Amino acid sequence: MAKKVNIEITNPVGLYASPATAVKLYKSHVTLNYNEKSVNMKSLMGVLSLGIPHKAKIEIVVEGEDEGTAMDMIVEKIKSLEIGTIQ
């Protein structure tokens, strides 16, 4: 069953590349949803193409064999880099 998390971006720069590079380590499919658009979060260009600004609300969906571990890492990365708050 897919894992989902909603995040409000609190970093003044917005969402940047670091979380996208970390998800490549996992086998699960990771989707980033923002403003009625969806991209594969493993695609650095896809993530950056969304231009996610400060105060944006995003959803991340992880589905696959290591979804729990992948989601835990994503949440920890968002918190540790002070990119956003988990809703």
PDB file of C-alpha atoms in Angstrom:
ATOM      1  CA  MET A   1       0.000   0.000   0.000  1.00  0.00           C
ATOM      2  CA  ALA A   2       1.390   3.387  -0.997  1.00  0.00           C
ATOM      3  CA  LYS A   3       2.704   5.805   1.620  1.00  0.00           C
ATOM      4  CA  LYS A   4       1.781   9.496   1.319  1.00  0.00           C
ATOM      5  CA  VAL A   5       2.979  12.631   3.059  1.00  0.00           C
ATOM      6  CA  ASN A   6       1.956  16.274   2.689  1.00  0.00           C
ATOM      7  CA  ILE A   7       4.609  18.928   3.179  1.00  0.00           C
ATOM      8  CA  GLU A   8       4.605  22.710   3.311  1.00  0.00           C
ATOM      9  CA  ILE A   9       7.861  24.120   1.975  1.00  0.00           C
ATOM     10  CA  THR A  10       9.378  26.474   4.562  1.00  0.00           C
ATOM     11  CA  ASN A  11      12.809  27.012   3.026  1.00  0.00           C
ATOM     12  CA  PRO A  12      13.012  30.513   1.467  1.00  0.00           C
ATOM     13  CA  VAL A  13      14.654  29.011  -1.630  1.00  0.00           C
ATOM     14  CA  GLY A  14      11.828  26.490  -2.086  1.00  0.00           C
ATOM     15  CA  LEU A  15      12.307  22.802  -2.836  1.00  0.00           C
ATOM     16  CA  TYR A  16      15.713  22.052  -4.286  1.00  0.00           C
ATOM     17  CA  ALA A  17      17.624  19.012  -5.527  1.00  0.00           C
ATOM     18  CA  SER A  18      18.926  17.266  -2.381  1.00  0.00           C
ATOM     19  CA  PRO A  19      15.828  15.176  -1.597  1.00  0.00           C
ATOM     20  CA  ALA A  20      15.534  14.140  -5.245  1.00  0.00           C
ATOM     21  CA  THR A  21      19.066  12.782  -5.373  1.00  0.00           C
ATOM     22  CA  ALA A  22      18.572  10.714  -2.207  1.00  0.00           C
ATOM     23  CA  VAL A  23      15.487   8.816  -3.455  1.00  0.00           C
ATOM     24  CA  LYS A  24      17.478   7.239  -6.284  1.00  0.00           C
ATOM     25  CA  LEU A  25      18.815   4.750  -3.727  1.00  0.00           C
ATOM     26  CA  TYR A  26      15.408   3.072  -3.413  1.00  0.00           C
ATOM     27  CA  LYS A  27      13.513   0.695  -5.703  1.00  0.00           C
ATOM     28  CA  SER A  28      10.076   2.160  -4.970  1.00  0.00           C
ATOM     29  CA  HIS A  29       8.402   4.610  -7.335  1.00  0.00           C
ATOM     30  CA  VAL A  30       8.339   8.102  -5.794  1.00  0.00           C
ATOM     31  CA  THR A  31       5.910  10.694  -7.141  1.00  0.00           C
ATOM     32  CA  LEU A  32       5.983  14.390  -6.286  1.00  0.00           C
ATOM     33  CA  ASN A  33       2.649  16.183  -6.735  1.00  0.00           C
ATOM     34  CA  TYR A  34       2.432  19.971  -6.860  1.00  0.00           C
ATOM     35  CA  ASN A  35      -0.095  22.345  -8.343  1.00  0.00           C
ATOM     36  CA  GLU A  36      -1.940  19.598 -10.262  1.00  0.00           C
ATOM     37  CA  LYS A  37       1.322  18.319 -11.790  1.00  0.00           C
ATOM     38  CA  SER A  38       3.146  15.090 -10.987  1.00  0.00           C
ATOM     39  CA  VAL A  39       6.764  14.121 -11.600  1.00  0.00           C
ATOM     40  CA  ASN A  40       8.976  11.176 -10.789  1.00  0.00           C
ATOM     41  CA  MET A  41      10.946  12.418  -7.784  1.00  0.00           C
ATOM     42  CA  LYS A  42      13.961  10.411  -8.983  1.00  0.00           C
ATOM     43  CA  SER A  43      14.196  12.822 -11.917  1.00  0.00           C
ATOM     44  CA  LEU A  44      16.215  15.843 -10.864  1.00  0.00           C
ATOM     45  CA  MET A  45      15.065  17.788 -13.920  1.00  0.00           C
ATOM     46  CA  GLY A  46      11.455  16.805 -13.235  1.00  0.00           C
ATOM     47  CA  VAL A  47      11.608  18.110  -9.664  1.00  0.00           C
ATOM     48  CA  LEU A  48      13.344  21.334 -10.665  1.00  0.00           C
ATOM     49  CA  SER A  49      10.920  21.863 -13.564  1.00  0.00           C
ATOM     50  CA  LEU A  50       8.081  22.342 -11.079  1.00  0.00           C
ATOM     51  CA  GLY A  51       9.762  25.427  -9.600  1.00  0.00           C
ATOM     52  CA  ILE A  52       8.337  24.739  -6.149  1.00  0.00           C
ATOM     53  CA  PRO A  53       8.512  28.002  -4.154  1.00  0.00           C
ATOM     54  CA  HIS A  54       8.496  28.901  -0.466  1.00  0.00           C
ATOM     55  CA  LYS A  55       5.131  28.159   1.220  1.00  0.00           C
ATOM     56  CA  ALA A  56       4.077  25.702  -1.505  1.00  0.00           C
ATOM     57  CA  LYS A  57       2.169  22.606  -0.439  1.00  0.00           C
ATOM     58  CA  ILE A  58       3.330  19.362  -1.994  1.00  0.00           C
ATOM     59  CA  GLU A  59       2.449  15.696  -1.717  1.00  0.00           C
ATOM     60  CA  ILE A  60       4.942  12.845  -1.968  1.00  0.00           C
ATOM     61  CA  VAL A  61       3.696   9.327  -2.724  1.00  0.00           C
ATOM     62  CA  VAL A  62       5.972   6.296  -2.405  1.00  0.00           C
ATOM     63  CA  GLU A  63       4.918   2.898  -3.711  1.00  0.00           C
ATOM     64  CA  GLY A  64       6.939  -0.289  -3.916  1.00  0.00           C
ATOM     65  CA  GLU A  65       8.863  -2.935  -2.053  1.00  0.00           C
ATOM     66  CA  ASP A  66      10.900  -0.546   0.119  1.00  0.00           C
ATOM     67  CA  GLU A  67       8.291   2.229   0.432  1.00  0.00           C
ATOM     68  CA  GLY A  68       8.432   2.399   4.242  1.00  0.00           C
ATOM     69  CA  THR A  69      12.186   2.857   4.348  1.00  0.00           C
ATOM     70  CA  ALA A  70      12.121   5.285   1.422  1.00  0.00           C
ATOM     71  CA  MET A  71       9.405   7.422   3.013  1.00  0.00           C
ATOM     72  CA  ASP A  72      11.244   7.484   6.347  1.00  0.00           C
ATOM     73  CA  MET A  73      14.362   8.747   4.571  1.00  0.00           C
ATOM     74  CA  ILE A  74      12.434  11.412   2.636  1.00  0.00           C
ATOM     75  CA  VAL A  75      10.755  12.739   5.785  1.00  0.00           C
ATOM     76  CA  GLU A  76      14.074  12.763   7.671  1.00  0.00           C
ATOM     77  CA  LYS A  77      15.832  14.555   4.784  1.00  0.00           C
ATOM     78  CA  ILE A  78      13.089  17.217   4.581  1.00  0.00           C
ATOM     79  CA  LYS A  79      13.348  17.802   8.341  1.00  0.00           C
ATOM     80  CA  SER A  80      17.150  17.712   8.626  1.00  0.00           C
ATOM     81  CA  LEU A  81      17.680  20.098   5.706  1.00  0.00           C
ATOM     82  CA  GLU A  82      14.912  22.346   7.056  1.00  0.00           C
ATOM     83  CA  ILE A  83      13.139  22.304   3.709  1.00  0.00           C
ATOM     84  CA  GLY A  84       9.595  21.975   4.995  1.00  0.00           C
ATOM     85  CA  THR A  85       7.158  20.901   7.667  1.00  0.00           C
ATOM     86  CA  ILE A  86       5.217  17.668   7.587  1.00  0.00           C
ATOM     87  CA  GLN A  87       1.473  18.269   7.573  1.00  0.00           C
TER      88      GLN A  87
END
